[in-house]
């Protein structure tokens, strides 16, 4: 869907119609169906609730079994392409509710991040708005464990929740650009890190890959453990920690194309 | 995402509209097409001085999607505009209003594409610079594009393009008079309402680190002749 093709088509065949718009319209319809059926951030459910999804699938059943030895509950997120960022933000802020010391440290990190963002040339006016809204949500954590409901509500209010996602995307993009030389190795094809950021990191609803996770977890210095549940041979659900060797604060479950939040049994 | 406008859209548009009313930006003015609808704006774009468009007054309609700022708005000129990147019906084709795609063929820099930190200000500044520097790689109006290249290649000797633009510009003047709008003609008039553009980024960054940013702004407003002060923000160090 290159610009030139689109223009040519418009000119030759369909002067009144914009193909981009038509495709967008169709996307919106699908997104609408998803948004009406699945909450941005769901309720905490027992891990066994995963079993019902795989009643006739031995490989997955085994894996759910393995997971249930390590995790006690799961929180589903809406599969809208933002699930990694949203799951990460909610899981981490939720974990800070009863860890105010860590919370104070985290607030400091972010102040650095927005400066990084400004230096990377995002328009200041909008960047500030995203930052301020993000901080509004973050500051709720300062009210301690009793603020859990409030946090949950904000994350299900798209006005706040999506701004948090945008801001984290900008932080991830900033980190990728700052360490462009390093991250270039992870980008396939001939795209530059900058192109990659513009195309895959900054736009909403773009799905996240390892590289997004590494960038965000490094930028914020928050350890993420992702459990990969796929049709692979092993009966164990393999874990990857980002950044490698970090202290894990956020546990996520990955099933092809989607991230949900996990809660370990031990805590 | 859905048909219903998201909370983000209303919030972002209200904030941008307010800010553009309080601190207009060089080269354009905005107002709501209808008082009760934040999603449709009327825009007046002034032609930049020292270009073919000097003294021009172009009216356009800006329409925002329900999931703004995650998707870009669209712009349609209401004034007739003969330009390589404007369709017959007035629709403007500019890269900043398109989502980024992985497309090495497009001939556009990806940094010009839409992302959620883009806003009316950045869009309209791009539009103003596109007026004078058409993108002939993906023309919306092929005839205008060919004519523009001929004008450009002949270093202005082939005046067909120039003449059409000048005719449209002078047509705009009558329109402006009817609307009671004064068109800025000189560079000074054009830029006077706002900060000088080139150092803006640097100034903003400095401002950003200064904790009394708001205070400083208030001072400017109270001084009464902010139109002149704004041009040299960095010199105002009283606060």
XYZ file of C-alpha atoms in Angstrom:
506
model
C 0.000 0.000 0.000
C 2.523 2.533 -1.081
C 1.656 6.144 -1.353
C 2.363 6.170 -5.040
C 0.140 3.155 -5.739
C -2.616 4.642 -3.740
C -2.355 7.905 -5.596
C -2.229 6.197 -8.961
C -5.294 4.135 -8.168
C -7.106 7.158 -6.945
C -6.238 9.057 -10.042
C -6.987 6.408 -12.619
C -9.884 4.479 -11.212
C -11.415 6.076 -8.212
C -10.930 9.779 -7.954
C -13.370 10.244 -5.113
C -12.278 7.391 -2.917
C -9.287 7.013 -0.670
C -8.156 3.376 -0.428
C -6.452 4.042 2.899
C -9.773 5.155 4.300
C -11.564 2.053 3.120
C -9.003 -0.222 4.721
C -9.085 1.821 7.902
C -12.848 1.544 7.992
C -12.668 -2.222 7.820
C -10.034 -2.318 10.548
C -12.220 -0.154 12.720
C -15.117 -2.545 12.359
C -12.999 -5.461 13.539
C -11.544 -3.408 16.357
C -15.007 -2.383 17.410
C -16.105 -5.993 17.717
C -13.081 -6.778 19.883
C -13.486 -3.682 22.012
C -17.100 -4.502 22.729
C -16.337 -8.019 23.914
C -13.004 -7.792 25.804
C -12.027 -5.290 28.488
C -8.773 -3.347 28.098
C -7.628 -4.949 31.352
C -9.675 -7.859 32.696
C -10.299 -9.170 36.191
C -7.855 -11.437 37.939
C -8.882 -14.994 37.216
C -7.656 -18.336 38.533
C -5.018 -19.844 36.295
C -7.291 -22.837 35.776
C -9.501 -20.560 33.669
C -6.957 -21.103 30.898
C -7.716 -24.825 30.859
C -11.179 -24.327 29.471
C -9.687 -22.719 26.364
C -7.769 -25.884 25.531
C -9.984 -28.770 26.582
C -9.299 -30.732 23.398
C -5.651 -29.842 22.955
C -3.152 -32.062 24.774
C -0.044 -29.995 24.150
C -1.603 -26.809 25.485
C -3.268 -28.639 28.376
C 0.101 -29.910 29.473
C 1.506 -26.444 29.296
C -1.303 -24.920 31.304
C -0.587 -27.657 33.854
C 3.060 -26.606 33.921
C 2.105 -22.954 34.298
C -0.210 -23.705 37.184
C 2.751 -25.022 39.170
C 4.324 -21.588 39.012
C 1.442 -19.126 38.711
C -1.808 -18.786 40.570
C -3.733 -16.311 38.472
C -3.987 -14.576 35.130
C -5.422 -11.246 33.984
C -6.468 -11.046 30.374
C -5.926 -7.949 28.260
C -7.598 -6.752 25.090
C -5.864 -8.030 21.945
C -5.670 -4.671 20.182
C -1.967 -4.605 19.348
C -1.252 -2.593 22.485
C -1.489 -5.569 24.832
C 2.196 -5.757 25.706
C 2.453 -2.089 26.650
C -0.849 -2.073 28.509
C -0.186 -5.341 30.320
C 3.282 -4.171 31.262
C 2.055 -0.831 32.589
C -0.777 -2.279 34.604
C 1.200 -5.205 36.019
C 4.103 -3.013 37.024
C 2.058 -0.220 38.581
C -0.073 -2.783 40.378
C 3.079 -4.372 41.803
C 4.202 -0.959 43.065
C 1.012 -0.433 45.072
C 2.541 -2.206 48.039
C 6.117 -1.292 47.282
C 6.213 2.462 47.790
C 9.988 2.554 47.999
C 10.319 1.132 44.509
C 7.546 3.465 43.402
C 9.526 6.517 44.484
C 12.523 5.257 42.524
C 10.411 4.625 39.446
C 9.047 8.160 39.406
C 12.607 9.432 39.131
C 13.389 7.265 36.117
C 10.569 8.713 34.162
C 11.523 12.269 34.613
C 14.668 11.412 32.715
C 12.696 9.705 30.026
C 10.603 12.659 29.012
C 13.706 14.760 28.605
C 15.129 12.064 26.384
C 11.881 12.162 24.444
C 11.987 15.906 23.961
C 15.519 15.684 22.708
C 14.427 13.143 20.142
C 12.288 15.788 18.551
C 8.740 14.806 19.436
C 6.527 17.902 19.417
C 6.686 19.249 22.937
C 3.055 20.275 23.212
C 1.656 16.803 22.690
C 4.516 15.004 24.395
C 3.807 16.951 27.557
C 0.150 16.050 27.431
C 0.964 12.354 27.143
C 3.491 12.667 29.923
C 1.116 14.525 32.239
C -1.663 12.005 31.731
C 0.774 9.166 32.256
C 1.925 10.752 35.504
C -1.666 11.234 36.612
C -2.135 7.482 36.361
C 1.252 6.719 37.915
C 0.569 9.001 40.864
C -2.491 6.971 41.801
C -0.035 4.305 42.933
C 1.135 6.680 45.661
C -2.177 6.055 47.463
C -1.023 2.552 48.319
C -2.730 -0.862 48.051
C -6.217 0.614 48.466
C -5.833 2.345 45.087
C -6.000 -0.937 43.171
C -9.599 -0.370 42.099
C -8.844 3.133 40.930
C -5.903 1.902 38.889
C -8.085 -0.794 37.361
C -10.722 1.781 36.445
C -8.213 4.143 34.853
C -6.744 1.332 32.798
C -10.191 0.519 31.501
C -10.837 4.140 30.595
C -9.387 4.446 27.114
C -8.720 8.168 27.581
C -6.153 7.373 30.256
C -5.199 3.842 29.319
C -4.313 4.643 25.706
C -2.304 7.697 26.717
C -0.255 5.473 29.008
C 0.341 3.166 26.046
C 1.379 6.054 23.794
C 3.793 7.348 26.380
C 5.413 3.952 26.899
C 5.727 3.595 23.149
C 7.553 6.911 23.024
C 9.875 5.799 25.826
C 10.595 2.559 23.972
C 11.210 4.484 20.764
C 13.513 6.871 22.600
C 15.502 3.972 24.025
C 15.830 2.314 20.611
C 17.081 5.524 19.065
C 19.460 6.240 21.896
C 21.101 2.830 21.498
C 20.483 2.591 17.778
C 23.779 0.910 17.032
C 22.986 -1.970 19.353
C 19.354 -2.393 18.347
C 20.119 -2.231 14.640
C 21.313 -5.848 14.961
C 17.819 -7.004 15.869
C 16.034 -5.346 12.991
C 15.455 -7.469 9.943
C 15.629 -6.184 6.409
C 17.144 -2.863 5.488
C 15.114 -0.704 7.813
C 16.953 1.756 10.014
C 16.183 1.927 13.723
C 14.479 5.254 13.103
C 12.222 3.792 10.412
C 11.446 0.882 12.688
C 10.454 3.254 15.496
C 8.211 5.272 13.221
C 6.581 2.219 11.732
C 6.438 -0.365 14.509
C 6.902 1.339 17.867
C 5.297 4.775 17.915
C 2.005 4.049 16.126
C -0.804 2.728 18.304
C -2.111 -0.794 17.757
C 1.208 -2.065 16.390
C 2.109 -5.375 17.977
C 5.191 -5.773 20.109
C 8.110 -8.077 19.603
C 11.198 -8.933 21.670
C 12.839 -5.710 20.647
C 9.996 -3.585 22.071
C 10.185 -5.503 25.330
C 13.953 -5.189 25.614
C 13.800 -1.473 24.875
C 11.028 -0.640 27.334
C 12.321 -2.845 30.144
C 15.830 -1.406 29.761
C 14.628 2.178 29.535
C 12.596 1.892 32.724
C 14.888 -0.623 34.377
C 11.987 -2.949 35.093
C 12.530 -6.681 34.712
C 9.961 -8.599 32.660
C 9.583 -12.375 32.530
C 7.641 -13.606 29.532
C 6.314 -17.163 29.512
C 6.044 -18.405 25.957
C 3.170 -20.786 25.464
C 3.074 -22.183 21.944
C 2.826 -25.562 20.239
C 6.516 -26.312 20.776
C 7.601 -29.785 21.901
C 8.644 -29.114 25.444
C 6.021 -29.711 28.111
C 7.418 -26.741 29.996
C 6.415 -23.181 29.260
C 9.713 -21.494 28.479
C 10.592 -18.223 30.190
C 12.595 -15.300 28.849
C 13.725 -12.485 31.087
C 14.164 -8.944 29.800
C 16.662 -7.425 30.246
C 18.580 -10.649 30.773
C 19.489 -11.351 34.385
C 17.315 -8.549 35.801
C 15.150 -8.760 38.886
C 11.723 -9.715 37.596
C 8.881 -7.359 38.484
C 6.364 -8.151 35.732
C 5.229 -11.601 34.598
C 3.528 -11.941 31.240
C 2.048 -14.868 29.391
C 2.663 -14.882 25.652
C 0.499 -16.852 23.313
C 1.174 -16.268 19.638
C 0.172 -12.675 18.942
C -0.921 -11.770 22.459
C 0.231 -10.929 25.986
C -1.693 -11.395 29.251
C -0.588 -10.793 32.837
C 0.492 -13.637 35.147
C 0.676 -13.700 38.946
C 3.265 -16.048 40.500
C 2.168 -18.491 43.204
C 4.909 -17.524 45.618
C 4.083 -13.886 46.126
C -11.555 2.831 17.415
C -15.267 2.435 17.510
C -17.788 4.873 16.042
C -18.002 6.556 19.412
C -15.291 9.150 19.836
C -12.763 8.027 22.413
C -12.052 10.029 25.523
C -8.597 10.699 24.133
C -9.961 12.361 21.014
C -12.194 14.853 22.809
C -9.484 15.609 25.309
C -6.713 16.070 22.760
C -8.846 18.222 20.462
C -10.119 20.444 23.251
C -6.586 20.981 24.472
C -5.200 21.759 21.015
C -8.055 24.044 20.110
C -7.690 26.022 23.306
C -3.964 26.350 22.854
C -4.288 27.517 19.243
C -6.839 30.118 20.265
C -4.649 31.431 23.047
C -1.439 31.325 21.093
C -2.064 31.429 17.342
C 0.631 30.025 15.124
C 2.228 31.817 12.217
C 0.511 31.316 8.925
C -2.865 29.982 9.956
C -5.986 30.477 12.079
C -8.469 27.851 13.188
C -12.063 27.799 14.350
C -14.680 25.143 14.839
C -16.958 24.528 11.862
C -19.799 24.173 14.357
C -19.660 25.347 17.948
C -20.730 21.989 19.375
C -18.446 19.738 17.357
C -14.754 19.455 18.123
C -14.190 17.029 15.256
C -14.573 19.489 12.380
C -12.454 22.581 12.104
C -12.295 25.409 9.631
C -8.783 26.481 8.869
C -7.505 29.626 7.189
C -4.021 29.264 5.767
C -2.038 32.335 4.735
C 0.468 32.089 1.920
C 4.031 32.491 3.160
C 5.729 35.770 2.151
C 8.485 35.664 -0.440
C 6.829 32.730 -2.180
C 4.325 32.444 -5.025
C 1.694 32.184 -2.329
C 2.464 35.500 -0.680
C -0.775 37.231 0.259
C -2.790 34.079 -0.344
C -5.781 33.124 1.774
C -6.833 29.494 1.591
C -9.723 28.025 3.477
C -9.793 24.355 4.365
C -11.860 21.903 6.323
C -10.155 19.598 8.801
C -11.944 16.453 9.873
C -10.745 14.380 12.809
C -11.400 10.644 13.200
C -13.047 9.309 16.374
C -9.757 7.737 17.418
C -7.679 10.884 17.028
C -4.763 11.278 17.857
C -4.023 7.638 17.034
C -5.227 8.202 13.478
C -4.627 11.382 11.489
C -7.280 13.909 10.451
C -8.031 14.689 6.809
C -7.854 18.071 5.123
C -9.951 19.340 2.242
C -9.430 22.748 0.709
C -12.587 24.781 0.247
C -10.691 27.348 -1.798
C -9.686 26.219 -5.277
C -6.060 25.151 -5.084
C -3.997 24.235 -8.118
C -1.248 22.146 -6.610
C 0.470 18.814 -7.341
C -0.656 17.377 -3.996
C -4.264 18.539 -3.966
C -6.980 16.502 -5.634
C -9.622 17.966 -7.905
C -12.147 17.852 -5.042
C -9.783 19.723 -2.718
C -8.543 16.729 -0.718
C -4.982 17.249 0.368
C -2.503 14.410 0.022
C 0.419 14.902 2.396
C 2.566 12.262 4.023
C 2.083 13.532 7.572
C -1.588 12.603 7.248
C -0.759 8.998 6.390
C 0.189 6.255 8.821
C 3.778 5.066 8.498
C 4.319 2.067 6.240
C 7.372 0.063 5.393
C 7.718 1.253 1.838
C 11.084 2.147 0.390
C 9.435 3.131 -2.920
C 7.307 5.959 -1.635
C 10.058 8.526 -1.883
C 8.954 10.066 1.364
C 10.911 10.334 4.534
C 9.257 8.202 7.181
C 9.685 10.959 9.735
C 6.996 12.917 7.950
C 4.407 10.281 8.712
C 1.630 10.363 11.236
C 2.257 9.432 14.853
C 0.240 10.326 17.935
C 2.527 13.208 18.889
C 1.735 14.996 15.640
C -0.938 17.645 16.061
C -2.754 20.442 14.264
C 0.235 22.710 14.664
C 2.721 20.275 13.120
C 0.265 19.354 10.361
C -0.462 22.924 9.320
C 3.197 23.882 9.349
C 3.816 20.915 7.035
C 0.957 22.024 4.815
C 2.383 25.525 4.541
C 5.771 24.212 3.544
C 4.186 21.769 1.092
C 2.436 24.655 -0.644
C 5.745 26.039 -1.714
C 7.584 22.747 -2.106
C 5.219 20.277 -3.757
C 5.991 16.589 -3.609
C 6.043 15.533 -7.244
C 6.860 11.880 -6.430
C 3.233 11.046 -5.764
C 1.110 13.766 -7.325
C -2.609 13.968 -6.633
C -3.007 16.361 -9.540
C -0.793 15.119 -12.360
C -1.418 18.114 -14.616
C -0.445 20.523 -11.876
C 2.609 18.429 -11.155
C 3.779 18.440 -14.769
C 3.142 22.168 -14.997
C 4.981 22.797 -11.746
C 8.027 20.860 -12.971
C 8.024 22.768 -16.198
C 7.962 26.038 -14.289
C 10.704 24.829 -11.979
C 12.904 23.352 -14.734
C 12.633 26.499 -16.836
C 13.641 28.491 -13.760
C 10.399 30.436 -13.924
C 10.473 31.186 -17.654
C 7.452 28.983 -18.300
C 4.903 31.027 -16.405
C 1.788 28.874 -16.751
C 2.007 27.440 -13.226
C 2.972 30.740 -11.689
C 0.111 32.567 -13.374
C -2.507 30.131 -12.132
C -1.196 30.382 -8.570
C -1.110 34.165 -8.698
C -4.663 34.227 -10.005
C -5.817 32.016 -7.152
C -3.920 34.096 -4.644
C -5.574 37.301 -5.783
C -8.953 35.534 -5.725
C -8.257 34.777 -2.081
C -7.767 38.425 -1.309
C -11.367 39.236 -2.200
C -12.481 36.298 -0.109
C -10.446 37.527 2.859
C -11.962 40.968 2.570
C -15.411 39.411 2.610
C -14.449 37.459 5.757
C -12.957 40.542 7.359
C -9.555 38.886 7.576
C -6.305 40.799 7.219
C -3.757 38.788 5.291
C -0.198 39.138 6.568
C 1.894 40.297 3.610
C 5.389 40.787 4.981
C 7.615 38.329 6.796
C 7.355 40.514 9.865
C 3.565 40.458 9.908
C 3.535 36.778 9.156
C 5.773 35.792 12.057
C 4.853 38.461 14.539
C 2.276 36.505 16.451
C 4.614 33.741 17.338
C 8.117 32.739 18.187
C 10.703 32.811 15.465
C 10.449 29.427 13.916
C 13.984 28.193 13.531
C 15.104 28.423 17.153
C 11.727 27.300 18.432
C 12.768 23.748 19.171
C 15.787 24.866 21.108
C 13.802 27.426 23.064
C 11.130 24.928 23.924
C 13.679 22.520 25.249
C 15.139 25.193 27.455
C 11.704 26.130 28.630
C 11.035 22.566 29.376
C 13.797 22.376 31.943
C 12.791 25.604 33.567
C 10.433 24.934 36.427
C 8.742 28.310 36.276
C 7.788 27.839 32.638
C 4.196 28.835 33.296
C 5.182 31.861 35.283
C 7.313 33.094 32.468
C 4.443 32.730 30.065
C 2.169 34.741 32.335
C 4.700 37.514 32.455
C 4.678 37.725 28.708
C 0.933 37.933 28.594
C 0.764 40.632 31.229
C 3.329 42.768 29.516
C 0.635 43.696 27.021
C 2.845 43.914 23.951
C 3.479 40.193 23.798
C 3.207 40.329 20.050
C 6.625 41.833 19.971
C 8.104 40.049 22.939
C 7.143 36.657 21.609
C 9.485 37.116 18.734
C 12.418 37.045 21.077
C 11.462 34.813 23.897
C 15.003 34.073 24.922
C 15.697 37.694 25.695
C 13.018 37.859 28.325
C 14.859 36.735 31.399
C 13.106 38.691 34.127
C 11.209 35.844 35.670
